[in-house]
Coordinates of C-alpha atoms and ligand atoms in Angstrom, one line a residue:
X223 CA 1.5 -33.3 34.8
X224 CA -1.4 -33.8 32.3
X225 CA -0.9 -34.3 28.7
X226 CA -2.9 -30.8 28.3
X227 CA -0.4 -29.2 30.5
X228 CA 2.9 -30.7 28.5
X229 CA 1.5 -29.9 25.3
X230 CA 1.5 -26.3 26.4
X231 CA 5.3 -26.2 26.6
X232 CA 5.0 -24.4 30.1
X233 CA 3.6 -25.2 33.6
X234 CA 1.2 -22.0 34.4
X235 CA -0.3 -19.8 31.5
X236 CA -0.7 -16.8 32.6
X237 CA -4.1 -14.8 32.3
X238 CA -5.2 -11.8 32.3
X239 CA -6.1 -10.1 35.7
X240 CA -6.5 -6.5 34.9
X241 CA -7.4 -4.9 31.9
X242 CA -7.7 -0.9 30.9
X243 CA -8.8 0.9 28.2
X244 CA -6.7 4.1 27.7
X245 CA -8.4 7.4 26.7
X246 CA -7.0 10.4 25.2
X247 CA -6.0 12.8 27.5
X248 CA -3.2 15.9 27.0
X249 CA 0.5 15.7 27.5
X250 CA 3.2 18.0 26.8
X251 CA 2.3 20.9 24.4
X252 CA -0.6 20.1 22.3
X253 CA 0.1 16.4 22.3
X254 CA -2.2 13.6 22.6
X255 CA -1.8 10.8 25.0
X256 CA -3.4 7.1 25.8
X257 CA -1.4 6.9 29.0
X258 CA -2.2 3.3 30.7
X259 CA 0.8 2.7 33.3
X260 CA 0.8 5.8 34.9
X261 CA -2.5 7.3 35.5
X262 CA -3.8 7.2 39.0
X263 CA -5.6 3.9 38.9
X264 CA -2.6 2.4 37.9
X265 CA 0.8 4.3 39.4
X266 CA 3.3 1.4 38.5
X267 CA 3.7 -1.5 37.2
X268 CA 7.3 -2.7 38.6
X269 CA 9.3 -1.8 36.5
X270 CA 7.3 0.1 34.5
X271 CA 6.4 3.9 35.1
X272 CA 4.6 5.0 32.3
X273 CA 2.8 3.3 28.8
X274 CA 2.2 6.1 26.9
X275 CA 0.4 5.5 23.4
X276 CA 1.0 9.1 21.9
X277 CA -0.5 11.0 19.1
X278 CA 1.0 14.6 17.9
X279 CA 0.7 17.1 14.8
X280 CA 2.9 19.9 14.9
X281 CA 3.4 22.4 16.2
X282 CA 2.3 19.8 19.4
X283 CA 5.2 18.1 20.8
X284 CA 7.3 18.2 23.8
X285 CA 9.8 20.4 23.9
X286 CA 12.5 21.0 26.5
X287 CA 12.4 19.5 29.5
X288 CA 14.7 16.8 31.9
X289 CA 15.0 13.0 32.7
X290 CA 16.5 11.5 35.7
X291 CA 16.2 7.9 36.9
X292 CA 14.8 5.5 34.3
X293 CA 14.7 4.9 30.9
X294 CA 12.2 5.7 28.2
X295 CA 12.2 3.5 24.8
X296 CA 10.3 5.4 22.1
X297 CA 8.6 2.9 19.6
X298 CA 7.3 4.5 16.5
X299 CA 4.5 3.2 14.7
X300 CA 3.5 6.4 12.0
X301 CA 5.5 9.3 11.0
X302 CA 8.8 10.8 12.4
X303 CA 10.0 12.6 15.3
X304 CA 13.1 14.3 15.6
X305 CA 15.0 14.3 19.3
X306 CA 17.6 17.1 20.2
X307 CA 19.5 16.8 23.5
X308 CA 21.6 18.6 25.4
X309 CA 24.4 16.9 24.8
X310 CA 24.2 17.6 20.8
X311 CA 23.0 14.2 20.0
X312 CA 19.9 14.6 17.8
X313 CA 18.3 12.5 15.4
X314 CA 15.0 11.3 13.6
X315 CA 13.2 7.9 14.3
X316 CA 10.5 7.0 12.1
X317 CA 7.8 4.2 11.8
X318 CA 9.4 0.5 12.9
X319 CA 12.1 2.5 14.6
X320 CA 13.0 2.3 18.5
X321 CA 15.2 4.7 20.6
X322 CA 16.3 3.2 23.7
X323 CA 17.4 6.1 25.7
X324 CA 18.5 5.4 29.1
X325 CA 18.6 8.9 31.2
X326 CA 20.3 7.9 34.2
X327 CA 21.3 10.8 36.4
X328 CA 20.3 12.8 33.8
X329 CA 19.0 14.1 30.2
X330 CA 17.5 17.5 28.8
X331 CA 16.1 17.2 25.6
X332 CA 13.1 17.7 23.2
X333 CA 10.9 15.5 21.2
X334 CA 8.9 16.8 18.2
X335 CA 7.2 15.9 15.3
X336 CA 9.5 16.1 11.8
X337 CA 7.0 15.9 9.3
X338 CA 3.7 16.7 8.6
X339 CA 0.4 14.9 9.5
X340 CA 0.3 13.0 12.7
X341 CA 2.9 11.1 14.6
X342 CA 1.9 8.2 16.7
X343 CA 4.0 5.5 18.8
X344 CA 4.5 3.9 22.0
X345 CA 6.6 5.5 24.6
X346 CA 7.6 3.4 28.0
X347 CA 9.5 4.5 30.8
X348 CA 11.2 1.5 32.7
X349 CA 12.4 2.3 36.0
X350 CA 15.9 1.8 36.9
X351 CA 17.6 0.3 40.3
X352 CA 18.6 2.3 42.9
X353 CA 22.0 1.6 41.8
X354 CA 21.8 2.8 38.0
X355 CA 19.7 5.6 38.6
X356 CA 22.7 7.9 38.3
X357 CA 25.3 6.1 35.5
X358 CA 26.2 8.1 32.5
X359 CA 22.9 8.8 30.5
X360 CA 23.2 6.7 26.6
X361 CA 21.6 5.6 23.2
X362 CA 20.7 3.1 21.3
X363 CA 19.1 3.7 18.4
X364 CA 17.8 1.2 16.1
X365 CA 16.5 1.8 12.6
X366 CA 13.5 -0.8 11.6
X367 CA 15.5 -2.5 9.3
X368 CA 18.3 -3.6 11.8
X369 CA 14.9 -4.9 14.3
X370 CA 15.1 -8.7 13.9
X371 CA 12.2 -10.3 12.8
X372 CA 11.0 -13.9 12.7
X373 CA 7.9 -15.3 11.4
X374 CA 6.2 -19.2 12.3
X375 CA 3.0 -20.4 11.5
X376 CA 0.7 -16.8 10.8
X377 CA 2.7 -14.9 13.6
X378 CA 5.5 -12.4 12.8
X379 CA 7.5 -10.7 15.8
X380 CA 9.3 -7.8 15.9
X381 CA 12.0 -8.4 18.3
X382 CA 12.6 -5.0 19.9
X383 CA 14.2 -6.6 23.5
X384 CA 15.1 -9.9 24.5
X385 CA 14.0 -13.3 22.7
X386 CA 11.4 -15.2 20.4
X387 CA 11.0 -17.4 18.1
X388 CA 14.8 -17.9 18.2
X389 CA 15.8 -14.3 17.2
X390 CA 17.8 -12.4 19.6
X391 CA 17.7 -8.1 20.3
X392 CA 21.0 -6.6 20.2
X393 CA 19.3 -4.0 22.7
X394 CA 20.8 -3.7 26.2
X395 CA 18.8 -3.4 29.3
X396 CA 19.6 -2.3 32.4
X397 CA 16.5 -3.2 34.1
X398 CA 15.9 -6.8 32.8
X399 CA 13.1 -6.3 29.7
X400 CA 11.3 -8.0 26.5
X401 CA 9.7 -5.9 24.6
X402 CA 8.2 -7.8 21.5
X403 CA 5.7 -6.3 18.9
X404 CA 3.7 -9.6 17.4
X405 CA 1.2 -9.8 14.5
X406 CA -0.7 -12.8 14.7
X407 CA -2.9 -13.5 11.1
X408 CA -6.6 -14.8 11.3
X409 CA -6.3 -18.0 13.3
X410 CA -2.8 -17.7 14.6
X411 CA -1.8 -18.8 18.2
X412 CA 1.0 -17.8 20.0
X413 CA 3.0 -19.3 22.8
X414 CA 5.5 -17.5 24.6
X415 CA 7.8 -18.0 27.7
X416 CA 8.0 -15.4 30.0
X417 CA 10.6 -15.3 32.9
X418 CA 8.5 -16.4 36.2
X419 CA 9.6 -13.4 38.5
X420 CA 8.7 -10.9 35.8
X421 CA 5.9 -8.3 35.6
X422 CA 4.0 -8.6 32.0
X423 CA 1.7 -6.9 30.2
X424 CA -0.3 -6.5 26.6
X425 CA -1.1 -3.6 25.1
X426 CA -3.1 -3.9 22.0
X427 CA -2.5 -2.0 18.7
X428 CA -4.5 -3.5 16.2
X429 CA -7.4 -6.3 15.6
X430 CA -8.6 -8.0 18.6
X431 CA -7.6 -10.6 20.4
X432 CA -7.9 -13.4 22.8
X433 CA -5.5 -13.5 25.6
X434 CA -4.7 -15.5 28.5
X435 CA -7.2 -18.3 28.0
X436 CA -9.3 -19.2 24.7
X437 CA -12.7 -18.7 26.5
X438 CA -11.8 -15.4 27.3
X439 CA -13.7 -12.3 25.5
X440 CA -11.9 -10.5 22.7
X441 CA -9.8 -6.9 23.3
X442 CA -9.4 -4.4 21.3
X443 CA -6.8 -1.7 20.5
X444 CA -6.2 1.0 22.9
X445 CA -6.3 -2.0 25.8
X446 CA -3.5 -2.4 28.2
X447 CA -3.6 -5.8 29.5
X448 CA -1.6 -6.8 32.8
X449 CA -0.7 -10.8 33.4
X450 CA -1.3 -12.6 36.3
X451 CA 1.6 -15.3 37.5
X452 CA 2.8 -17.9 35.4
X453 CA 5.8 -18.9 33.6
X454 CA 4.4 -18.8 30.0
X455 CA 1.5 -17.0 27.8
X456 CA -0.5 -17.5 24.9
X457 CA -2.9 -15.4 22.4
X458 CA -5.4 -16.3 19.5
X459 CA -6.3 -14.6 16.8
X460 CA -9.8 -16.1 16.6
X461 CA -11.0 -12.9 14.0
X462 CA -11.0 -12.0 10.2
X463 CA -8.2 -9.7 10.5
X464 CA -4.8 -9.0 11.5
X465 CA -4.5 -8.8 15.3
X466 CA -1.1 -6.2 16.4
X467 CA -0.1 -6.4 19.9
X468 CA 3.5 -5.6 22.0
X469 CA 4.1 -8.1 24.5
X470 CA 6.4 -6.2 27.4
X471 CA 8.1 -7.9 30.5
X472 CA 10.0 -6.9 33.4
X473 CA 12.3 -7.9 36.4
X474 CA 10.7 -5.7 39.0
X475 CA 12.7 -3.6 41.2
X476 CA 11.0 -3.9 44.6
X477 CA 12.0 -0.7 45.7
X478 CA 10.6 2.0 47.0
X479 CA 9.7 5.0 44.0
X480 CA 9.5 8.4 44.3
X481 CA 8.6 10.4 41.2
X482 CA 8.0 13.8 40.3
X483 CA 7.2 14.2 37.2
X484 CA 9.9 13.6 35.1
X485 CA 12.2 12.9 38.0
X486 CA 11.9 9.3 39.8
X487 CA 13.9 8.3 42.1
X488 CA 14.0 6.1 45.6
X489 CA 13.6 8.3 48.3
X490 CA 12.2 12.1 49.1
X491 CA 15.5 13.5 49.8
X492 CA 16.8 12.3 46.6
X493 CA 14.3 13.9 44.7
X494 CA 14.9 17.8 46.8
X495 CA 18.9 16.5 45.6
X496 CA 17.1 16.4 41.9
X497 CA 15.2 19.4 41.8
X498 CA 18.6 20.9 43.3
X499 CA 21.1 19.8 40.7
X500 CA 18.5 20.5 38.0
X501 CA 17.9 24.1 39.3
X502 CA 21.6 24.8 39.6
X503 CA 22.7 22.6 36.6
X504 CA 25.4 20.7 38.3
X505 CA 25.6 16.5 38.8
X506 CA 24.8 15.8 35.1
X507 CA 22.5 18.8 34.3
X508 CA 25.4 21.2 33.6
X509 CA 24.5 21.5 30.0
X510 CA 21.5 22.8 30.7
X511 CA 22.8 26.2 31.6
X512 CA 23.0 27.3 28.1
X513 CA 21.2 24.6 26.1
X514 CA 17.7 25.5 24.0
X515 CA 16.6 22.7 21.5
X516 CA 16.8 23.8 17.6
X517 CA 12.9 23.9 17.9
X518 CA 13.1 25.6 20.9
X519 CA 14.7 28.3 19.6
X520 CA 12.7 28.1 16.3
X521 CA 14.9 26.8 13.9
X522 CA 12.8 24.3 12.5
X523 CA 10.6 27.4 11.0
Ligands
LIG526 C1 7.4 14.3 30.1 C2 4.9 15.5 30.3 C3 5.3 14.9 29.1 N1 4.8 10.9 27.0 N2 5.3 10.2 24.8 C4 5.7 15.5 31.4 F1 4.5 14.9 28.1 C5 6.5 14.3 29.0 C6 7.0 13.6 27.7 C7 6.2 12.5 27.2 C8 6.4 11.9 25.9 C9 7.2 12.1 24.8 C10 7.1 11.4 23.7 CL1 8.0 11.6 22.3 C11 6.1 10.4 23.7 C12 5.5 10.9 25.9 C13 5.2 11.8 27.8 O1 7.9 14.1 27.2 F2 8.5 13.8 30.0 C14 6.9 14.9 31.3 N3 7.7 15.0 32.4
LIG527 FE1 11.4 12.9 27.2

């Protein structure tokens, strides 16, 4: 090994093979989204379904509708949005806070804006194994506060899932996943192990950056940024201004996916099961008989 390569602290850097820029396009009802994972040039990224950067005023939002089959972890980064589901749990995450909500075999619920002005934050939906895809749906909820933080040398990292810096996330995950939100000041460089068999990506909120390698060309926000192989990363701040970024890795399934909308699951026949059991509200959708969201039913004016 060279000295270059031991002063590193890993063997293989990994660069960046694919980048994105995600446009606005519309979601929901009257929401705004920057979907990256998802759209048809980019299906999935094992495990990851859908990147969704989203932007809604009210009375946009996206009300009642069903989950089965993966998770989605909500990331707020501007105003508040209140969730209702069919269950009766409800509550309000606002800027810095994260819901973890793991649908399993399955959720109906609403998500809308609870304040005025525009909300905006990061919404993933992480597939789950073929052998989670139906456990008993749950929360966890974490206020921005309770996120850990740690800060070295002109980078601070908000430790949503998994590990840096030293600072562990209380946040379970079913599929394997880091999910870290990094600021890195004007000439800040980052290091950062990533597990080998994991999928990575960078999505860029703020500032630009350089990624991968130092020759590379700067990104900007709005960029999703997939890694190649390698077992660690690194990013420079080589600008005047503060560069924001999330830094998200997975253990990919390696199974087949079949989706329908908000329904993914392994096989064909599982998802005619889904549409099924939704349709005649039995195997976890038996709440949704009766159940209409508080803004469905417009209690919220
Ligand atoms: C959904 C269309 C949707 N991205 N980002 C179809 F818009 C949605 C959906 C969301 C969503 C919600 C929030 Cl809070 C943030 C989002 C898509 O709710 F689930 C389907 N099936
Ligand atoms: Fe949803």
């Amino acid at each position: 090994m060279s000295g270059a390569e031991v002063s590193l602290g890993f063997e293989e850097g990994r660069v960046v093979v694919r980048k994105f820029l995600a446009r606005p396009q519309h979601e929901g009802v009257g929401a705004i989204v920057r979907r990256s994972i998802g759209r048809f040039e980019l299906r999935y990224f094992d495990p990851f379904l859908v990147l969704d950067e989203f932007s809604v005023t009210a009375p946009a939002g996206f009300p009642d509708h069903p989950h089965r089959g993966f998770e989605t972890v909500t990331y707020m980064l501007q105003g508040v949005i209140t969730h209702e589901d069919f269950e009766g749990h409800k509550g309000t995450i606002g800027a810095g806070d994260v819901q973890w909500m793991t649908a399993g075999r399955g959720i109906v619920h609403s998500e809308m804006p609870a304040a005025q002005g525009t909300q905006k934050g990061l919404q993933l939906w992480i597939n789950l194994s073929s052998k989670h895809k139906m456990i008993e749906p749950k929360y966890q909820e974490m206020v921005s506060k309770d996120i850990s933080e740690a800060t070295k040398d002109g980078i601070k990292v908000r430790v949503v899932a998994g590990e840096a810096l030293g600072t562990k996330s209380p946040i379970y995950t079913e599929t394997p996943t880091m999910y870290l939100d990094f600021t890195l000041k004007p000439g800040a460089h980052l290091q950062h192990p990533i597990p080998v068999s994991w999928n990575a990506f960078v999505y860029v909120l703020e500032g630009e950056g350089v990624f991968g390698t130092p020759q590379s060309l700067p990104v900007a926000g709005h960029h999703l940024l997939l890694l190649g192989p390698g077992d660690g990363f690194e990013a420079w701040n080589k600008s005047s201004k503060n560069l924001r970024f999330i830094l998200v890795a997975g253990q990919p399934l390696g199974e087949p996916v079949k989706q329908l909308g908000p329904f993914v699951m392994n096989t064909e026949e599982e998802i005619d099961q889904t549409i099924d059991d939704f349709e005649n509200c039995v195997n976890g959708f038996e709440k949704a008989a009766h159940w209409r969201s508080g803004s469905a039913l417009g209690l919220d004016f």
